[in-house]
């Protein structure tokens, strides 16, 4: 088992717990009269995640491989059910949750890993056919488009992009002809442009990204407050617990923008440690994939590693203002049960493969 990946993952989890409490205590005390609320839930999720890592790292991967079709069917069913009013819950304008008491389950998160497993099996089984767009590429591409379409009905562009780009990356390493990716790049660009144009709130996000100070109390508010958090952090930060932006300036800082609070309290040094831990997991994950002779394990390790790396990169770029706001969480660090559990399951599979 690759202990480097395990130690890096646990390190990010521990830092995440500390920063979730630091960033959320003020808001949790005000809203729920319990400053430890988010910390308690995230600790529970982490404990369950560690148990899942231990279990999944020891099971026979052929068990998962044989049930990939069942997994994808279950996740597709959940993606349909969550769109039905009365079943799916709306949060932040997106009908993407099943509510269970005060907890929520996000089926699109589970689809991430299900589709990666399904694609890894497909690429292994159809290695020779992948040279053909019609016989090899088209079936898995149509499945990906179906998943993307269901997620966009919620709507959740960030998760849809992560899933789609991950599957295309897996096809890339499987040996699909380069002209297909040129075509997909152009098609993807046109598609994203169309999705932005038909949804006014996405257009506003683009405009606020270009110049957030045009609407500082509206669409530009979140990124401006994020930059106000990052700036004063300097080299060593303001000190753990000393964030100013968590005092009702940066909305829900324990979720997508937790890296802003990390920069503010722990400075460039703390932020660099986070980035290095993610880089280390990515490097080791790709090394695990490269070592495999079994094609299913090779594609699975690559897909999992790429997905985690791509999602982390998207979140960090949003927080520092390099791309428009996408609503993507930072794996292992952002508050959220579905995101954390799927990230931990992914690491469990990666550790299993590394053995």
Short mmCIF file of C-alpha atoms in Angstrom, two decimals:
data_model
loop_
_atom_site.label_atom_id
_atom_site.label_comp_id
_atom_site.label_asym_id
_atom_site.label_seq_id
_atom_site.Cartn_x
_atom_site.Cartn_y
_atom_site.Cartn_z
CA UNK A 1 0.00 0.00 0.00
CA UNK A 2 1.24 3.49 -0.86
CA UNK A 3 1.62 5.01 2.61
CA UNK A 4 2.65 8.38 1.11
CA UNK A 5 -0.83 8.83 -0.39
CA UNK A 6 -2.48 7.73 2.86
CA UNK A 7 -0.42 10.09 5.04
CA UNK A 8 -0.99 13.03 2.67
CA UNK A 9 -4.74 12.33 2.63
CA UNK A 10 -5.00 12.12 6.42
CA UNK A 11 -2.93 15.31 6.73
CA UNK A 12 -5.36 17.18 4.48
CA UNK A 13 -8.29 15.80 6.49
CA UNK A 14 -6.83 16.97 9.80
CA UNK A 15 -6.03 20.41 8.39
CA UNK A 16 -9.57 20.46 6.98
CA UNK A 17 -11.12 19.79 10.39
CA UNK A 18 -9.09 22.56 12.00
CA UNK A 19 -9.93 25.07 9.26
CA UNK A 20 -13.62 24.09 9.09
CA UNK A 21 -13.96 24.88 12.79
CA UNK A 22 -11.95 28.09 12.46
CA UNK A 23 -13.91 29.33 9.44
CA UNK A 24 -17.41 28.22 10.53
CA UNK A 25 -17.55 28.74 14.30
CA UNK A 26 -18.87 32.33 14.10
CA UNK A 27 -21.55 31.47 11.54
CA UNK A 28 -22.53 28.21 13.32
CA UNK A 29 -22.87 30.01 16.66
CA UNK A 30 -25.09 32.67 15.07
CA UNK A 31 -27.28 30.31 13.03
CA UNK A 32 -27.46 27.18 15.20
CA UNK A 33 -26.23 28.37 18.60
CA UNK A 34 -23.53 25.69 18.34
CA UNK A 35 -20.06 26.79 17.23
CA UNK A 36 -18.97 23.14 16.83
CA UNK A 37 -21.84 22.09 14.55
CA UNK A 38 -19.90 21.88 11.27
CA UNK A 39 -16.85 20.42 13.00
CA UNK A 40 -18.92 17.61 14.55
CA UNK A 41 -20.54 16.63 11.26
CA UNK A 42 -17.28 16.76 9.33
CA UNK A 43 -15.52 14.69 12.02
CA UNK A 44 -18.26 12.07 11.66
CA UNK A 45 -17.85 12.07 7.87
CA UNK A 46 -14.08 11.73 8.24
CA UNK A 47 -14.36 8.75 10.61
CA UNK A 48 -16.75 7.01 8.19
CA UNK A 49 -14.36 7.90 5.35
CA UNK A 50 -11.37 6.35 7.14
CA UNK A 51 -13.40 3.17 7.75
CA UNK A 52 -14.32 3.10 4.05
CA UNK A 53 -10.66 3.54 3.06
CA UNK A 54 -9.72 0.56 5.26
CA UNK A 55 -12.49 -1.64 3.79
CA UNK A 56 -12.09 -0.64 0.14
CA UNK A 57 -8.30 -0.90 0.19
CA UNK A 58 -8.66 -4.61 1.03
CA UNK A 59 -11.54 -5.81 -1.16
CA UNK A 60 -11.06 -7.56 -4.51
CA UNK A 61 -11.30 -4.92 -7.23
CA UNK A 62 -12.88 -7.49 -9.54
CA UNK A 63 -15.91 -7.27 -7.23
CA UNK A 64 -16.24 -3.56 -8.11
CA UNK A 65 -15.42 -4.18 -11.76
CA UNK A 66 -18.17 -6.82 -12.18
CA UNK A 67 -20.76 -4.49 -10.63
CA UNK A 68 -19.82 -1.35 -12.59
CA UNK A 69 -23.00 -1.56 -14.71
CA UNK A 70 -25.15 -1.84 -11.58
CA UNK A 71 -23.36 1.12 -10.00
CA UNK A 72 -23.89 3.31 -13.06
CA UNK A 73 -27.58 2.31 -13.25
CA UNK A 74 -28.15 3.17 -9.57
CA UNK A 75 -26.41 6.55 -9.95
CA UNK A 76 -28.38 7.37 -13.11
CA UNK A 77 -31.62 6.54 -11.28
CA UNK A 78 -30.63 8.82 -8.39
CA UNK A 79 -29.79 11.64 -10.82
CA UNK A 80 -33.29 11.35 -12.28
CA UNK A 81 -35.02 11.11 -8.88
CA UNK A 82 -33.24 14.16 -7.49
CA UNK A 83 -34.80 16.31 -10.23
CA UNK A 84 -38.35 15.48 -9.05
CA UNK A 85 -39.83 18.24 -6.84
CA UNK A 86 -40.62 16.89 -3.39
CA UNK A 87 -37.84 14.30 -3.62
CA UNK A 88 -34.83 16.43 -4.53
CA UNK A 89 -34.01 19.40 -2.32
CA UNK A 90 -33.00 22.83 -3.63
CA UNK A 91 -29.84 24.38 -2.15
CA UNK A 92 -28.23 27.55 -3.49
CA UNK A 93 -30.49 27.43 -6.54
CA UNK A 94 -29.60 23.85 -7.50
CA UNK A 95 -31.88 20.82 -7.11
CA UNK A 96 -29.04 18.39 -6.52
CA UNK A 97 -29.62 17.02 -3.00
CA UNK A 98 -31.57 14.36 -1.17
CA UNK A 99 -32.38 15.69 2.29
CA UNK A 100 -32.10 13.32 5.25
CA UNK A 101 -32.83 15.36 8.34
CA UNK A 102 -30.20 18.08 8.55
CA UNK A 103 -27.88 16.08 6.27
CA UNK A 104 -27.82 16.02 2.48
CA UNK A 105 -26.68 13.48 -0.10
CA UNK A 106 -25.53 14.70 -3.51
CA UNK A 107 -25.91 11.91 -6.13
CA UNK A 108 -23.72 13.70 -8.69
CA UNK A 109 -20.75 13.16 -6.35
CA UNK A 110 -21.34 9.40 -6.39
CA UNK A 111 -21.66 9.49 -10.17
CA UNK A 112 -18.06 10.77 -10.38
CA UNK A 113 -16.56 7.53 -9.11
CA UNK A 114 -19.22 5.27 -10.71
CA UNK A 115 -18.55 6.64 -14.20
CA UNK A 116 -14.77 6.38 -13.74
CA UNK A 117 -15.12 2.70 -12.77
CA UNK A 118 -17.51 2.08 -15.68
CA UNK A 119 -15.18 3.82 -18.15
CA UNK A 120 -12.08 1.96 -16.90
CA UNK A 121 -13.84 -1.35 -17.50
CA UNK A 122 -15.09 -0.20 -20.91
CA UNK A 123 -11.64 0.98 -22.04
CA UNK A 124 -10.05 -2.32 -20.99
CA UNK A 125 -12.72 -4.39 -22.74
CA UNK A 126 -12.69 -2.29 -25.94
CA UNK A 127 -8.99 -1.41 -26.22
CA UNK A 128 -8.77 -2.30 -29.94
CA UNK A 129 -12.07 -0.61 -30.81
CA UNK A 130 -10.94 2.73 -29.30
CA UNK A 131 -9.17 3.51 -32.58
CA UNK A 132 -12.64 3.80 -34.09
CA UNK A 133 -14.81 6.80 -33.23
CA UNK A 134 -18.03 4.97 -34.13
CA UNK A 135 -17.43 1.58 -32.51
CA UNK A 136 -15.15 2.54 -29.63
CA UNK A 137 -15.47 6.17 -28.62
CA UNK A 138 -19.13 6.90 -29.34
CA UNK A 139 -20.78 4.55 -26.77
CA UNK A 140 -18.81 5.90 -23.81
CA UNK A 141 -19.14 9.45 -25.13
CA UNK A 142 -22.94 9.12 -25.31
CA UNK A 143 -23.00 7.81 -21.72
CA UNK A 144 -20.93 10.81 -20.61
CA UNK A 145 -23.23 13.23 -22.46
CA UNK A 146 -26.26 11.62 -20.77
CA UNK A 147 -24.68 12.05 -17.32
CA UNK A 148 -23.64 15.63 -18.11
CA UNK A 149 -27.16 16.44 -19.32
CA UNK A 150 -28.81 15.11 -16.15
CA UNK A 151 -26.39 17.04 -13.94
CA UNK A 152 -26.96 20.22 -15.95
CA UNK A 153 -30.71 19.94 -15.31
CA UNK A 154 -30.02 20.47 -11.58
CA UNK A 155 -28.04 22.66 -12.66
CA UNK A 156 -24.44 21.97 -11.57
CA UNK A 157 -21.97 23.05 -14.24
CA UNK A 158 -18.86 22.56 -12.07
CA UNK A 159 -19.50 18.87 -11.33
CA UNK A 160 -20.59 18.25 -14.92
CA UNK A 161 -17.34 19.71 -16.26
CA UNK A 162 -15.21 17.67 -13.81
CA UNK A 163 -16.88 14.41 -14.84
CA UNK A 164 -16.75 15.15 -18.58
CA UNK A 165 -13.12 16.31 -18.65
CA UNK A 166 -12.06 13.30 -16.54
CA UNK A 167 -13.66 10.81 -18.95
CA UNK A 168 -12.12 12.58 -21.96
CA UNK A 169 -8.71 12.45 -20.24
CA UNK A 170 -9.16 8.70 -19.68
CA UNK A 171 -9.95 8.25 -23.38
CA UNK A 172 -6.88 10.30 -24.24
CA UNK A 173 -4.51 7.94 -22.39
CA UNK A 174 -6.29 4.93 -23.91
CA UNK A 175 -4.95 5.86 -27.35
CA UNK A 176 -7.90 7.57 -29.07
CA UNK A 177 -6.84 9.52 -32.17
CA UNK A 178 -5.80 13.13 -31.57
CA UNK A 179 -8.22 14.65 -34.10
CA UNK A 180 -11.10 13.50 -31.87
CA UNK A 181 -9.82 15.68 -29.02
CA UNK A 182 -9.44 18.69 -31.30
CA UNK A 183 -13.06 18.18 -32.36
CA UNK A 184 -14.18 17.73 -28.73
CA UNK A 185 -12.25 20.85 -27.70
CA UNK A 186 -14.07 22.98 -30.28
CA UNK A 187 -17.43 21.34 -29.51
CA UNK A 188 -16.89 21.77 -25.77
CA UNK A 189 -16.02 25.43 -26.16
CA UNK A 190 -19.15 26.07 -28.23
CA UNK A 191 -21.25 24.07 -25.77
CA UNK A 192 -19.97 25.94 -22.71
CA UNK A 193 -20.54 29.24 -24.51
CA UNK A 194 -24.12 28.21 -25.29
CA UNK A 195 -24.78 27.16 -21.69
CA UNK A 196 -23.46 30.51 -20.48
CA UNK A 197 -25.58 32.51 -22.92
CA UNK A 198 -28.88 30.72 -22.13
CA UNK A 199 -28.47 31.14 -18.36
CA UNK A 200 -28.29 34.81 -17.24
CA UNK A 201 -26.71 33.93 -13.88
CA UNK A 202 -23.77 32.27 -15.68
CA UNK A 203 -23.37 35.34 -17.89
CA UNK A 204 -23.30 37.47 -14.73
CA UNK A 205 -20.59 35.21 -13.28
CA UNK A 206 -18.45 35.76 -16.37
CA UNK A 207 -18.96 39.51 -16.22
CA UNK A 208 -18.19 39.58 -12.50
CA UNK A 209 -15.07 37.53 -13.15
CA UNK A 210 -13.85 40.08 -15.70
CA UNK A 211 -14.57 43.01 -13.37
CA UNK A 212 -16.03 42.04 -9.97
CA UNK A 213 -16.00 45.68 -8.81
CA UNK A 214 -18.74 46.57 -11.32
CA UNK A 215 -21.20 44.84 -8.99
CA UNK A 216 -19.37 44.62 -5.64
CA UNK A 217 -22.49 43.89 -3.59
CA UNK A 218 -23.97 41.40 -6.08
CA UNK A 219 -22.29 38.98 -8.46
CA UNK A 220 -18.79 40.21 -7.63
CA UNK A 221 -19.25 40.05 -3.85
CA UNK A 222 -17.90 36.55 -3.22
CA UNK A 223 -14.70 36.83 -5.23
CA UNK A 224 -13.97 40.31 -3.83
CA UNK A 225 -14.34 39.03 -0.26
CA UNK A 226 -12.14 36.06 -1.15
CA UNK A 227 -9.39 38.37 -2.39
CA UNK A 228 -9.79 40.55 0.71
CA UNK A 229 -9.08 37.39 2.73
CA UNK A 230 -6.07 36.28 0.69
CA UNK A 231 -4.34 39.67 0.53
CA UNK A 232 -3.69 40.34 4.25
CA UNK A 233 -2.43 36.78 4.79
CA UNK A 234 0.99 37.67 3.41
CA UNK A 235 3.74 35.15 4.26
CA UNK A 236 2.69 33.78 7.66
CA UNK A 237 -0.98 34.84 7.88
CA UNK A 238 -2.94 36.60 10.60
CA UNK A 239 -2.79 33.53 12.85
CA UNK A 240 -5.10 30.54 13.31
CA UNK A 241 -8.59 31.74 14.26
CA UNK A 242 -7.87 35.40 13.44
CA UNK A 243 -9.67 35.67 10.09
CA UNK A 244 -11.67 38.84 9.59
CA UNK A 245 -13.57 37.65 6.52
CA UNK A 246 -15.27 34.80 8.38
CA UNK A 247 -17.20 37.44 10.37
CA UNK A 248 -20.12 37.39 7.90
CA UNK A 249 -18.17 38.91 5.00
CA UNK A 250 -17.25 35.80 2.98
CA UNK A 251 -20.46 33.72 2.57
CA UNK A 252 -20.25 30.20 4.07
CA UNK A 253 -16.43 30.19 4.20
CA UNK A 254 -16.29 26.55 5.35
CA UNK A 255 -17.36 25.28 1.91
CA UNK A 256 -16.05 26.27 -1.56
CA UNK A 257 -13.93 29.21 -0.33
CA UNK A 258 -12.22 27.58 2.64
CA UNK A 259 -8.85 28.08 0.91
CA UNK A 260 -9.38 31.84 1.24
CA UNK A 261 -9.53 31.50 5.02
CA UNK A 262 -6.47 29.23 4.96
CA UNK A 263 -4.56 31.93 3.08
CA UNK A 264 -5.78 34.63 5.48
CA UNK A 265 -4.95 32.76 8.70
CA UNK A 266 -1.94 30.66 7.66
CA UNK A 267 -0.52 32.85 4.89
CA UNK A 268 1.52 31.81 1.88
CA UNK A 269 3.33 29.15 3.91
CA UNK A 270 0.10 27.41 4.94
CA UNK A 271 -1.38 27.69 1.44
CA UNK A 272 1.81 26.24 -0.07
CA UNK A 273 1.63 23.21 2.26
CA UNK A 274 -1.92 22.52 1.04
CA UNK A 275 -0.91 22.82 -2.62
CA UNK A 276 2.14 20.58 -2.08
CA UNK A 277 0.03 17.88 -0.41
CA UNK A 278 -2.36 17.85 -3.38
CA UNK A 279 0.59 17.82 -5.80
CA UNK A 280 2.13 14.91 -3.90
CA UNK A 281 -1.09 12.85 -4.04
CA UNK A 282 -1.35 13.61 -7.76
CA UNK A 283 2.26 12.61 -8.48
CA UNK A 284 1.99 9.38 -6.47
CA UNK A 285 -1.42 8.57 -8.01
CA UNK A 286 -0.11 8.86 -11.55
CA UNK A 287 2.93 6.79 -10.55
CA UNK A 288 0.62 4.06 -9.25
CA UNK A 289 -1.28 4.14 -12.57
CA UNK A 290 1.93 3.98 -14.63
CA UNK A 291 3.14 0.86 -12.78
CA UNK A 292 0.04 -1.23 -13.49
CA UNK A 293 0.04 -3.98 -16.09
CA UNK A 294 -3.68 -4.63 -15.61
CA UNK A 295 -5.44 -2.14 -17.91
CA UNK A 296 -8.54 -1.82 -15.71
CA UNK A 297 -6.43 -0.85 -12.72
CA UNK A 298 -4.27 1.47 -14.84
CA UNK A 299 -7.26 3.40 -16.22
CA UNK A 300 -9.02 3.40 -12.84
CA UNK A 301 -5.99 4.80 -10.99
CA UNK A 302 -5.48 7.44 -13.68
CA UNK A 303 -9.15 8.50 -13.69
CA UNK A 304 -9.34 8.81 -9.90
CA UNK A 305 -6.09 10.76 -9.67
CA UNK A 306 -6.99 13.07 -12.57
CA UNK A 307 -10.45 13.78 -11.14
CA UNK A 308 -9.07 14.75 -7.71
CA UNK A 309 -6.29 16.86 -9.26
CA UNK A 310 -8.63 18.61 -11.70
CA UNK A 311 -11.26 19.38 -9.05
CA UNK A 312 -8.62 20.73 -6.66
CA UNK A 313 -7.13 22.91 -9.40
CA UNK A 314 -10.55 24.31 -10.36
CA UNK A 315 -11.33 25.24 -6.76
CA UNK A 316 -7.97 26.93 -6.18
CA UNK A 317 -8.23 28.88 -9.44
CA UNK A 318 -11.72 30.12 -8.51
CA UNK A 319 -10.61 31.24 -5.04
CA UNK A 320 -7.69 33.30 -6.35
CA UNK A 321 -9.76 34.78 -9.19
CA UNK A 322 -8.21 32.99 -12.18
CA UNK A 323 -11.54 31.58 -13.44
CA UNK A 324 -15.23 32.38 -12.79
CA UNK A 325 -17.01 30.92 -9.74
CA UNK A 326 -17.99 27.28 -10.42
CA UNK A 327 -19.29 26.01 -7.07
CA UNK A 328 -16.69 23.23 -6.84
CA UNK A 329 -15.52 22.04 -3.41
CA UNK A 330 -11.89 21.54 -2.38
CA UNK A 331 -11.44 17.77 -1.75
CA UNK A 332 -10.75 16.73 1.87
CA UNK A 333 -10.89 20.36 3.09
CA UNK A 334 -14.29 21.84 2.21
CA UNK A 335 -17.23 21.03 4.46
CA UNK A 336 -19.57 18.46 2.94
CA UNK A 337 -20.32 14.79 3.55
CA UNK A 338 -20.88 13.60 -0.03
CA UNK A 339 -17.72 15.28 -1.32
CA UNK A 340 -15.55 13.98 1.53
CA UNK A 341 -16.87 10.42 1.40
CA UNK A 342 -16.40 10.12 -2.37
CA UNK A 343 -12.88 11.57 -2.08
CA UNK A 344 -12.06 9.02 0.65
CA UNK A 345 -13.57 6.15 -1.37
CA UNK A 346 -11.42 7.26 -4.32
CA UNK A 347 -8.30 7.17 -2.14
CA UNK A 348 -9.32 3.73 -0.84
CA UNK A 349 -9.47 2.40 -4.41
CA UNK A 350 -6.16 4.05 -5.27
CA UNK A 351 -4.50 2.46 -2.21
CA UNK A 352 -5.97 -0.89 -3.20
CA UNK A 353 -4.46 -0.60 -6.67
CA UNK A 354 -1.10 0.49 -5.23
CA UNK A 355 -0.75 -2.84 -3.41
#
